[in-house]
CSV table of C-alpha atoms and ligand atoms in Angstrom, one decimal:
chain,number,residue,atom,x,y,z
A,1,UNK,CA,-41.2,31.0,29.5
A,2,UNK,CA,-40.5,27.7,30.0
A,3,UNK,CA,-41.4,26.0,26.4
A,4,UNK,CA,-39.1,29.2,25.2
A,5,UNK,CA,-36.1,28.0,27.4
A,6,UNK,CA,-37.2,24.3,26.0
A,7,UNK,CA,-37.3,25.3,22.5
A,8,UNK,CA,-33.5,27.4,23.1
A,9,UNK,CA,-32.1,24.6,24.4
A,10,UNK,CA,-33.1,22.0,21.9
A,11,UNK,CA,-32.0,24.6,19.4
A,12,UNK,CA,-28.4,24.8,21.1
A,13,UNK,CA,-28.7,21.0,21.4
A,14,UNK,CA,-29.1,20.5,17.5
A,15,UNK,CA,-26.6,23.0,16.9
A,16,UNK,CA,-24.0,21.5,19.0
A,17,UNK,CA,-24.5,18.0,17.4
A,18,UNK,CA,-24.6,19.4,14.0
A,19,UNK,CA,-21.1,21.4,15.0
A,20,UNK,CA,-19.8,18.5,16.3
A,21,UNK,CA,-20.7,16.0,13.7
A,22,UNK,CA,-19.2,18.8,10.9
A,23,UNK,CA,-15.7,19.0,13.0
A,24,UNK,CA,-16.2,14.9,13.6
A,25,UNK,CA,-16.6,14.7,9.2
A,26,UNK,CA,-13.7,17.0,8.7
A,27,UNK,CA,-11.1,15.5,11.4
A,28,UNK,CA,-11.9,12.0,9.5
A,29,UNK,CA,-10.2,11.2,6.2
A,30,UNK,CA,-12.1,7.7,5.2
A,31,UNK,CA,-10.7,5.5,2.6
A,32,UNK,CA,-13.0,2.6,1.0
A,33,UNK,CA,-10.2,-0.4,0.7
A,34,UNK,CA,-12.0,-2.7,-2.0
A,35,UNK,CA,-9.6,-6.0,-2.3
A,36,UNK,CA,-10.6,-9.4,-3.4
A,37,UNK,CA,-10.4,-11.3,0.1
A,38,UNK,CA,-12.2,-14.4,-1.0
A,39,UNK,CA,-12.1,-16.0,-4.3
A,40,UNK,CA,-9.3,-16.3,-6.9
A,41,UNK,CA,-7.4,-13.6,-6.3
A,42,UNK,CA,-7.6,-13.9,-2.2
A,43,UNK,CA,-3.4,-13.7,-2.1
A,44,UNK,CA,-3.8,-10.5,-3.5
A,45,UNK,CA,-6.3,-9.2,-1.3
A,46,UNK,CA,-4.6,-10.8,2.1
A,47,UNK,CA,-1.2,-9.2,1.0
A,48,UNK,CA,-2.6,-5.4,0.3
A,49,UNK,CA,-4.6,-5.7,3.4
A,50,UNK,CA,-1.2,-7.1,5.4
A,51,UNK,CA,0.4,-4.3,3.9
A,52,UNK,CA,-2.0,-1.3,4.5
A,53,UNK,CA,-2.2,-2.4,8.4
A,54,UNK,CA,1.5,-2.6,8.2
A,55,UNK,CA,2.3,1.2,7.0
A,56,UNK,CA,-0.3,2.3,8.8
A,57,UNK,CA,1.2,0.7,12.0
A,58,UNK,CA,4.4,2.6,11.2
A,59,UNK,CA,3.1,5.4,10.4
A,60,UNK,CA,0.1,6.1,12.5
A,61,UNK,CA,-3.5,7.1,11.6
A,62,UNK,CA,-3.5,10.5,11.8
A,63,UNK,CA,-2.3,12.8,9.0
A,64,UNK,CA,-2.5,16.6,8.5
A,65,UNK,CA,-4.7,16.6,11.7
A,66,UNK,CA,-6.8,13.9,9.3
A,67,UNK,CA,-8.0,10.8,11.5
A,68,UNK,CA,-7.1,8.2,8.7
A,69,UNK,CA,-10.5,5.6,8.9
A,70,UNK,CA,-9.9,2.3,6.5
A,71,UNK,CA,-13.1,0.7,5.3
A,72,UNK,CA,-12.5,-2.7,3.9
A,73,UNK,CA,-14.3,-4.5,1.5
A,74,UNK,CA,-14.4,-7.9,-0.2
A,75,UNK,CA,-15.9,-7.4,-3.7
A,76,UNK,CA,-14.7,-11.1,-4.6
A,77,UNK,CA,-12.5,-9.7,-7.8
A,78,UNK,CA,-16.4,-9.5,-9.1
A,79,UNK,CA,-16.8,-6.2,-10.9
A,80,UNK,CA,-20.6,-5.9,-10.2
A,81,UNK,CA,-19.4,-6.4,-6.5
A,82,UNK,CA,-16.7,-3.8,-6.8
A,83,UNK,CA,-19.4,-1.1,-8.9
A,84,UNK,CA,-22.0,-1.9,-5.8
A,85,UNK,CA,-19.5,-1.5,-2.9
A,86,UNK,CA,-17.7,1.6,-4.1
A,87,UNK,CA,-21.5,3.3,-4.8
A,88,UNK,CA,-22.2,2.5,-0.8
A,89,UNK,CA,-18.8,3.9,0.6
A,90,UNK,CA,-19.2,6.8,-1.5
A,91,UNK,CA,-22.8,7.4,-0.6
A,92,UNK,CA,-23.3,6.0,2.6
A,93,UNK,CA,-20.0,5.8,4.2
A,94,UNK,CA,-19.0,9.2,2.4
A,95,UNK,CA,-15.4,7.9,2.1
A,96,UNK,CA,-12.7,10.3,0.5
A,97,UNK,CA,-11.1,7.7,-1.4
A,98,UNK,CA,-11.4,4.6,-2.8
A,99,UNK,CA,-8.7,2.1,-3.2
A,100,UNK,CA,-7.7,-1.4,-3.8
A,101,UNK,CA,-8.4,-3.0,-7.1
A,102,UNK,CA,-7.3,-6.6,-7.5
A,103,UNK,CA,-7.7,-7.1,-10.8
A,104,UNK,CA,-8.5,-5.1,-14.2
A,105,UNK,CA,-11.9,-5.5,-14.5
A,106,UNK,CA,-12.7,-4.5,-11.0
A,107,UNK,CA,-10.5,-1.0,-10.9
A,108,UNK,CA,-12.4,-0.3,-14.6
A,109,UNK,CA,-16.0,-1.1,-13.1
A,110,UNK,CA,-15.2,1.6,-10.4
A,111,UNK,CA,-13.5,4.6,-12.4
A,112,UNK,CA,-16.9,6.0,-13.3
A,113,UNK,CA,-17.7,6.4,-9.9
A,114,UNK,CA,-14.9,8.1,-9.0
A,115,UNK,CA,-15.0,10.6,-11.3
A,116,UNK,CA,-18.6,11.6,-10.9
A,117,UNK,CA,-17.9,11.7,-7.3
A,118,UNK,CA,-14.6,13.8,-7.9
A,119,UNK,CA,-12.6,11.5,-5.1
A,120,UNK,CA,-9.3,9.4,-5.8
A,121,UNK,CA,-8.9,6.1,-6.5
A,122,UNK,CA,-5.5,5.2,-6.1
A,123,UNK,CA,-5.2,1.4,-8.4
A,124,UNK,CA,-2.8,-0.9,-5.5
A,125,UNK,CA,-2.9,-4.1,-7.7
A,126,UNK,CA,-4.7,-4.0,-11.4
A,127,UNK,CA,-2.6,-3.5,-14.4
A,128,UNK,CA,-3.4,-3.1,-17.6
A,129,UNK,CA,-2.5,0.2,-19.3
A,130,UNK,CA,-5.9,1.8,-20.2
A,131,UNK,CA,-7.1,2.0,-16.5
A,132,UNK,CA,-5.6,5.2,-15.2
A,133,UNK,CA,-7.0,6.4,-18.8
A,134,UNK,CA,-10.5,5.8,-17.1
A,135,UNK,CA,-10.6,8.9,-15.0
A,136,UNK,CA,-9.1,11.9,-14.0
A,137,UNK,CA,-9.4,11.0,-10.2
A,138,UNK,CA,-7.3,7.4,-10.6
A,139,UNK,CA,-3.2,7.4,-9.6
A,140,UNK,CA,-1.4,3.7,-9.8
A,141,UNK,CA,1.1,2.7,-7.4
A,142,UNK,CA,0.7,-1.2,-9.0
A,143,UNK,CA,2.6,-1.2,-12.5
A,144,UNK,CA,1.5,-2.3,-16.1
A,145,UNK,CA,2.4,-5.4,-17.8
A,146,UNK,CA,3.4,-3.3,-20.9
A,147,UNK,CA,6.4,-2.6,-18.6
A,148,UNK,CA,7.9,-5.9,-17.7
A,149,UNK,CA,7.0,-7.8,-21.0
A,150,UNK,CA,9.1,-5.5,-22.9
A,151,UNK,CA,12.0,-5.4,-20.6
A,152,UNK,CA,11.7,-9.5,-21.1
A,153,UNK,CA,11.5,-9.6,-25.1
A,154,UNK,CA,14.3,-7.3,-25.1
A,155,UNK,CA,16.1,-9.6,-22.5
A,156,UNK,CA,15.0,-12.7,-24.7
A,157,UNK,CA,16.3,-11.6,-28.0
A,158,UNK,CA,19.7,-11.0,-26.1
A,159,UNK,CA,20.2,-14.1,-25.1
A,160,UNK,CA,19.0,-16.4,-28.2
A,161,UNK,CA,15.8,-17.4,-27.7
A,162,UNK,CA,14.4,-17.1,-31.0
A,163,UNK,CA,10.9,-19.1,-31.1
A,164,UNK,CA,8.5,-18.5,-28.0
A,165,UNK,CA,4.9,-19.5,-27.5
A,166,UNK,CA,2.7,-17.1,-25.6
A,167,UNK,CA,0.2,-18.1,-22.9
A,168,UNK,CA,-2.1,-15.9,-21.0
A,169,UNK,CA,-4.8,-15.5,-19.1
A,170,UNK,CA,-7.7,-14.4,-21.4
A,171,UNK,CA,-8.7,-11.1,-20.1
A,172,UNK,CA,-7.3,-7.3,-20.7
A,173,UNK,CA,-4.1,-7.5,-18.9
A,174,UNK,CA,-2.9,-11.0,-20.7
A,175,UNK,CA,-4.0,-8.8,-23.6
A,176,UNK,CA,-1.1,-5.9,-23.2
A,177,UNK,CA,1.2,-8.6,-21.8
A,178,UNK,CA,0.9,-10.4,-25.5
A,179,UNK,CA,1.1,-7.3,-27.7
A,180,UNK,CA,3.9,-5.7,-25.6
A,181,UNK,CA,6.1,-8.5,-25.6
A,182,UNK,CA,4.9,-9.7,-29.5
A,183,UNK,CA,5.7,-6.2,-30.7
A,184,UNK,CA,8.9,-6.1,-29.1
A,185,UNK,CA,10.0,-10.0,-29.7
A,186,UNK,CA,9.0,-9.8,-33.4
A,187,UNK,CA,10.8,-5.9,-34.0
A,188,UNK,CA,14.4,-7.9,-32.7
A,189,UNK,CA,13.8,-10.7,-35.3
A,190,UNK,CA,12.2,-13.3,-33.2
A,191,UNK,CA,8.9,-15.7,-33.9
A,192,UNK,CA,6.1,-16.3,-32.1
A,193,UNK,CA,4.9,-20.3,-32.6
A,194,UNK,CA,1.9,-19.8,-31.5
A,195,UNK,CA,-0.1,-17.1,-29.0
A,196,UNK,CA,-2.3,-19.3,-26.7
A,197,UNK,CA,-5.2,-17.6,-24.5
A,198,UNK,CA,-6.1,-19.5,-21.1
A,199,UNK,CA,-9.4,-18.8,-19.5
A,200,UNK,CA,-9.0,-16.5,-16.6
A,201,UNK,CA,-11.5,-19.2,-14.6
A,202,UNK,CA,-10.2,-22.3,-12.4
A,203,UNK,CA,-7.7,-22.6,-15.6
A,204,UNK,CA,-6.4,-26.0,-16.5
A,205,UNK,CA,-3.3,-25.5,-17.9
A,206,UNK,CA,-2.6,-29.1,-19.0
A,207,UNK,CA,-3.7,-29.1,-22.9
A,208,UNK,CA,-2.5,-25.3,-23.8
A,209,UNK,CA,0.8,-26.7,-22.3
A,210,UNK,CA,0.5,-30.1,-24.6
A,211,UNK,CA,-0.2,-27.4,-27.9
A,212,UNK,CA,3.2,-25.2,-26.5
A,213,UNK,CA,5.5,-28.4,-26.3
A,214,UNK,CA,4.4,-29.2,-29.8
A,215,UNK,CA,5.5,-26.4,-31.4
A,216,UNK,CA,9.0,-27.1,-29.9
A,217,UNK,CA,9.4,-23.6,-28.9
A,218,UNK,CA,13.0,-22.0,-27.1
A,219,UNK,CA,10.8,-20.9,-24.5
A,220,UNK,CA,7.1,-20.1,-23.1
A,221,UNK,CA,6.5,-16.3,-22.4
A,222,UNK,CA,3.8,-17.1,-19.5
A,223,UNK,CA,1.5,-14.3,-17.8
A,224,UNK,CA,-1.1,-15.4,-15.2
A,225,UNK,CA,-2.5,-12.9,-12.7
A,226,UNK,CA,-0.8,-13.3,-9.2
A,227,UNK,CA,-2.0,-16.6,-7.4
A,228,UNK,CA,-2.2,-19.0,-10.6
A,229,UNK,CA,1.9,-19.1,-10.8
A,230,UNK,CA,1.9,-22.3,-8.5
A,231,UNK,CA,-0.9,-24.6,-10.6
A,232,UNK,CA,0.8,-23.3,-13.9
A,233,UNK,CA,4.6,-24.7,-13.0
A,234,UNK,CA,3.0,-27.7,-11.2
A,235,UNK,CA,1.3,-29.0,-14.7
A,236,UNK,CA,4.3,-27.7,-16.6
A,237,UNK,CA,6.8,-30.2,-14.3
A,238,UNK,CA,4.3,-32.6,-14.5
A,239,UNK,CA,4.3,-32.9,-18.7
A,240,UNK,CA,8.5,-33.2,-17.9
A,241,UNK,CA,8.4,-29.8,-20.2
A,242,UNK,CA,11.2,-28.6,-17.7
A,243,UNK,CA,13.3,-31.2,-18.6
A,244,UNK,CA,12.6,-30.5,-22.3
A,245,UNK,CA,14.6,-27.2,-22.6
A,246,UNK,CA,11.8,-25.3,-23.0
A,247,UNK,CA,12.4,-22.0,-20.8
A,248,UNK,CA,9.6,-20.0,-19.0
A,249,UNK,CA,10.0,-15.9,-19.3
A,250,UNK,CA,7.4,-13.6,-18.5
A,251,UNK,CA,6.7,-10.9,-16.1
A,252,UNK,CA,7.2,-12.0,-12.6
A,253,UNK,CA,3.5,-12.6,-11.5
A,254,UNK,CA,4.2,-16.4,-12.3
A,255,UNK,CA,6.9,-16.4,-9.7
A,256,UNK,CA,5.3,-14.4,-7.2
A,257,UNK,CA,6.2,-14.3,-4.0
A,258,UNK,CA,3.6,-15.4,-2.6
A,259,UNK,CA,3.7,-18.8,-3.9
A,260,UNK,CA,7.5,-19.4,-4.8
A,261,UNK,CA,8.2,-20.7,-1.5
A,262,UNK,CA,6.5,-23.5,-2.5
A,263,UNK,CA,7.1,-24.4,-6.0
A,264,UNK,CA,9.4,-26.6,-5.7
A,265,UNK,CA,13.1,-26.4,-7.0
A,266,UNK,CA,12.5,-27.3,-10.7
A,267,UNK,CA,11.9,-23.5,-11.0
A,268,UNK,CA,15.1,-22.9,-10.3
A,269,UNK,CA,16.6,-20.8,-13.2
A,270,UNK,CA,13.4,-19.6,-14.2
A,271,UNK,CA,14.1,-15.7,-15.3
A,272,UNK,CA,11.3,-13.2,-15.2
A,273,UNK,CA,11.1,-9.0,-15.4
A,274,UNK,CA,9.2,-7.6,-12.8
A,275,UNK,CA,8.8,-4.3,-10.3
A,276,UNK,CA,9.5,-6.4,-6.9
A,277,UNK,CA,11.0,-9.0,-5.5
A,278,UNK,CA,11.2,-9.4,-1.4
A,279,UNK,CA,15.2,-10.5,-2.1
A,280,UNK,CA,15.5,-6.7,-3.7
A,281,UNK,CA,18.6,-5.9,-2.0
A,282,UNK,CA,18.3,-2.4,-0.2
A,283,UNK,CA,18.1,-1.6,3.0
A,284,UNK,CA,14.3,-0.1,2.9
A,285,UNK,CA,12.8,-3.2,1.6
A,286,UNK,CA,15.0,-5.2,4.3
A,287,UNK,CA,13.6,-3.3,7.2
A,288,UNK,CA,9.6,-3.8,5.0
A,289,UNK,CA,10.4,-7.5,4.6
A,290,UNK,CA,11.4,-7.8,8.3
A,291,UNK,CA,8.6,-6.0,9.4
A,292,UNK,CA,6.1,-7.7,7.4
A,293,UNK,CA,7.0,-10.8,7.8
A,294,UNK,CA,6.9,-10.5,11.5
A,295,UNK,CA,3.3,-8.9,11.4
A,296,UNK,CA,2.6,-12.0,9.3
A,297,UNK,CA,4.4,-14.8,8.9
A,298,UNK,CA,4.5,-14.8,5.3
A,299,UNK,CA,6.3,-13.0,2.5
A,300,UNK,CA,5.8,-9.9,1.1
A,301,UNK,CA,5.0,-9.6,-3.0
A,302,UNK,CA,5.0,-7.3,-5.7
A,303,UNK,CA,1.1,-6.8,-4.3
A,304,UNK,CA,1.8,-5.9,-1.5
A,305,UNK,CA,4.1,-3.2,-2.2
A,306,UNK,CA,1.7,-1.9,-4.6
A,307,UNK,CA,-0.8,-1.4,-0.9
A,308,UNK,CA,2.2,0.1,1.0
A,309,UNK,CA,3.4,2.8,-1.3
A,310,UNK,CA,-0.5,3.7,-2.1
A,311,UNK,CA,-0.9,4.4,1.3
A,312,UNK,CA,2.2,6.2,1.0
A,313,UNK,CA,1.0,8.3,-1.7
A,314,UNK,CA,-2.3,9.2,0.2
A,315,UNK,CA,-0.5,10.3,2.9
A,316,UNK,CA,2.1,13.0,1.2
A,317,UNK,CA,-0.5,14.0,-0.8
A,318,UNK,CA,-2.9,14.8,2.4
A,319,UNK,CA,0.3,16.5,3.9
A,320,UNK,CA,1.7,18.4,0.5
A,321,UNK,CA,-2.4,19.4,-0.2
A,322,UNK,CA,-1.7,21.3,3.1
A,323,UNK,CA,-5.6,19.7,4.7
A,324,UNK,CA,-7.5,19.9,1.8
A,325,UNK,CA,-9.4,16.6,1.1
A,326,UNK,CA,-11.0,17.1,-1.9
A,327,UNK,CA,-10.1,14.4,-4.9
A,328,UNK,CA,-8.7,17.8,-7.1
A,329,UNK,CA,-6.5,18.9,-4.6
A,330,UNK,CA,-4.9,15.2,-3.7
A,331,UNK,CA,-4.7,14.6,-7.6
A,332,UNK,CA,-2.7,17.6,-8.0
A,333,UNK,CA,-0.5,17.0,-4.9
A,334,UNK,CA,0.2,13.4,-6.2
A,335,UNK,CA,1.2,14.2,-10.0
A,336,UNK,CA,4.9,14.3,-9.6
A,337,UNK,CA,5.3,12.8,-6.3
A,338,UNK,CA,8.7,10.8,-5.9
A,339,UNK,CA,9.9,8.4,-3.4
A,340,UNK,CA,11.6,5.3,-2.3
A,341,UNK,CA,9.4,2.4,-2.0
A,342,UNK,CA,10.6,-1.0,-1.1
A,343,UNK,CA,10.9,-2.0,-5.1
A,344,UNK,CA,13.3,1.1,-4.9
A,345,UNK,CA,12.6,4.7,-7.0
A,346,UNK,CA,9.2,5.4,-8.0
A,347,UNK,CA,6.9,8.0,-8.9
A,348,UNK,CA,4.1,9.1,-10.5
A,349,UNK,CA,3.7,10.3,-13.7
A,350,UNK,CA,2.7,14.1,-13.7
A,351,UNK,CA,1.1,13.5,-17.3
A,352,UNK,CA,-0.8,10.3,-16.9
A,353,UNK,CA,-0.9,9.4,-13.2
A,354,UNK,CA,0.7,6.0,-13.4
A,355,UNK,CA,3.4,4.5,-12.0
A,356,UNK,CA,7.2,4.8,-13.3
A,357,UNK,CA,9.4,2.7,-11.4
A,358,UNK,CA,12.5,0.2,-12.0
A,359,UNK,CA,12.1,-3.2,-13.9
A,360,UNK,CA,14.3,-6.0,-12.7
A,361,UNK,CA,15.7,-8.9,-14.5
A,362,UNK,CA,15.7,-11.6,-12.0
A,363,UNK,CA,16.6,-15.4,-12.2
A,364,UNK,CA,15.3,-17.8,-9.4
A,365,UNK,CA,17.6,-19.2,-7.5
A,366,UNK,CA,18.1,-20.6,-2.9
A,367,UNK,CA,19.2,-18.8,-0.8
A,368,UNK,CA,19.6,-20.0,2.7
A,369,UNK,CA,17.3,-23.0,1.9
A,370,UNK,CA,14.7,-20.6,0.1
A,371,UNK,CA,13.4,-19.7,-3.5
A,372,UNK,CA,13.6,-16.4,-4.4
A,373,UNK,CA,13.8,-14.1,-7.7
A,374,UNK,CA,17.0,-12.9,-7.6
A,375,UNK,CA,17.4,-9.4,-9.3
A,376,UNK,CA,20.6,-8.9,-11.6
A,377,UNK,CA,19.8,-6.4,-13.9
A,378,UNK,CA,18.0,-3.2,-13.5
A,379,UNK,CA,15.9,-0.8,-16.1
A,380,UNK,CA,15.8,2.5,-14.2
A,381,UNK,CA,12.8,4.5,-14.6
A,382,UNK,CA,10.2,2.9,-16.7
A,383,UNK,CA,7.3,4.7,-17.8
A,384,UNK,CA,4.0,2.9,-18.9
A,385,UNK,CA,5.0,2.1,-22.6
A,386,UNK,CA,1.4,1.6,-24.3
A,387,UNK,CA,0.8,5.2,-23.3
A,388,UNK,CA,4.4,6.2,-23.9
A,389,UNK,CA,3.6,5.1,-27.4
A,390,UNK,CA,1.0,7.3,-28.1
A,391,UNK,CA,2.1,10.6,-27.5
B,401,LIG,C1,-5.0,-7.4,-13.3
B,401,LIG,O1,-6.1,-7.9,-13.3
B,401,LIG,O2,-4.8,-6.3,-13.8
B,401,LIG,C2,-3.9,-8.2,-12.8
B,401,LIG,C3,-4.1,-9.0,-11.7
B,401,LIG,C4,-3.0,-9.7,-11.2
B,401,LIG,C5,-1.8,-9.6,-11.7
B,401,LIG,C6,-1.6,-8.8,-12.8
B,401,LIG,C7,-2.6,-8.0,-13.3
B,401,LIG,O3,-0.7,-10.3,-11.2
């Protein structure tokens, strides 16, 4: 009798931690946050992290009757580190989504993982074109570069710069920044001196700066990934090339705003195309900036918003998906999704699952004793053009 009550009450023991493990699984909605917070691309990670804490404060934890958990990791913007991380949240942690992605190589090295494990990886930072090519399962709240280095060719050809040399960093997304801006700089009649690759590592920008001033160029069409901007205009006032005429364009990850507090006022004038700037003048990135900026005593940039409105878009698409959590469901509710972000309209493409989103013309310039990218002309609605292309 009594070994039968024993063995019913272990039984309804097990059963009741089984029962309440299962509700505990479904009541949690985990997200694996994978962000380079040490390392060469730590501005990016410390700004999507700011971010995520910051809509989540605002917003609260718990969607669709969904605890939201956060899992953060530092893969180091090492792609082996990202591939090994996102394998443990996915099999140990048993997270529902995967986010983050500083650079290119990292969001590539974890798109086979997501679709094997049929969950969502929602690209906050990395941007060249192919990635959301790389799985079914990946949306992109970041941008390409195919986006703003067109919009600056276009802007260059308009206003008589004729001769440009182009410097990148030598990895995929320098790649597309290149070709789109070539492609489109070359179609309105202008030349390209030279096309300069700099090494993505601790670059020294000094003697690819010496070869540019040589060819005498109107101006130097400049992309480095978000946290070189400040070495690259330091070595280019250093060699006096801002005295020389020569103009910088580019997308706007060399004036990021991160680091354009502190560049100095020789960048003053410098005009870039980009998806953000903190100065963007409406009254929802005011209210972000001020919010941000009080959680953390620094500015937010174009990264940042990239971290905000992905958490955005994994919380409509956990409300519209009506409590389902599986990666089919939230990829179907997030196809189409529209909203107003901080960089103003956005949404995603129903077709491709990338970003389409305003591209601003912006000049630096003070205001109230601080450098900002001041936005005066706007390109509503700008799809991915690489993939626009090849339909
Ligand atoms: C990228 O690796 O895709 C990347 C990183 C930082 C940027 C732009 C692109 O500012």
């Amino acid at each position: 009798m009594l070994r039968r009550q024993l063995l019913a009450g272990c039984a309804a023991l097990a059963f009741g931690l089984a029962a309440a493990g299962g509700a505990a699984a479904q009541d949690v909605f985990k997200i694996g946050l994978i962000l380079p917070m040490t390392g060469q691309q730590a501005s990016t990670g410390k700004q999507i992290k700011a971010a995520v804490d910051l809509y989540m404060a605002q917003h609260g934890n718990t969607v669709a009757g969904k605890k939201i958990e956060v899992i953060l990791k530092d893969d180091g913007a090492v792609p082996d580190n990202t591939k090994r991380l996102a394998q443990e949240l996915i099999v140990n942690d048993k997270v529902n989504a995967i986010a983050g992605f500083g650079v290119t190589p990292a969001a590539l090295a974890a798109a086979p993982l997501a679709t094997e494990a049929k969950i969502p990886q929602i690209v906050m930072a990395a941007g060249t074109s192919i990635i959301t090519e790389r799985s079914p399962y990946i949306a992109r709240t970041s941008f390409t570069l195919a986006q703003s280095s067109e919009i600056i060719a276009d802007w260059a050809i308009k206003n008589g710069i004729k001769k440009v040399v182009t410097m990148v960093s030598d990895y995929a997304p320098g790649a597309d920044a290149q070709k789109s801006f070539s492609d489109k700089f070359t179609a309105g009649g202008g030349t390209i001196a030279e096309a300069i690759k700099i090494p993505l590592a601790n670059p020294d920008f000094a003697p690819f700066l010496q070869r540019a001033a040589d060819a005498k160029p109107d101006a130097v069409f400049i992309f480095v990934p978000s946290g070189q901007g400040g070495t690259f205009m330091k070595q280019f006032v250093e060699r006096g090339m801002d005295k020389s005429g020569i103009k910088i364009i580019g997308p706007g990850d060399v004036t990021d705003d991160d680091l354009l507090p502190n560049m100095g006022d020789q960048v003053i004038g410098t005009v870039t195309a980009h998806l953000y700037s903190a100065d963007h003048d409406s009254a929802k990135n005011k209210a972000f900036v001020e919010a941000f900026k009080k959680a953390n005593n620094f500015r937010p940039n174009f990264m940042a918003v990239g971290g905000y409105d992905g958490m955005h878009l994994i919380y409509e698409a956990l409300k519209k998906a009506g409590g389902k959590t599986d990666g089919d469901s939230l990829i179907a509710a997030m196809k189409g999704m529209k909203w107003e972000s901080p960089r103003g309209p956005m949404s995603i493409d129903p077709d491709t699952r990338d970003v389409i989103q305003n591209i601003y013309i912006r000049k630096v310039e003070k205001k109230n004793g601080e450098l900002y990218n001041v936005e005066f002309a706007t390109f509503e609605n700008v799809k991915d053009p690489v993939k626009a292309a090849k339909k």
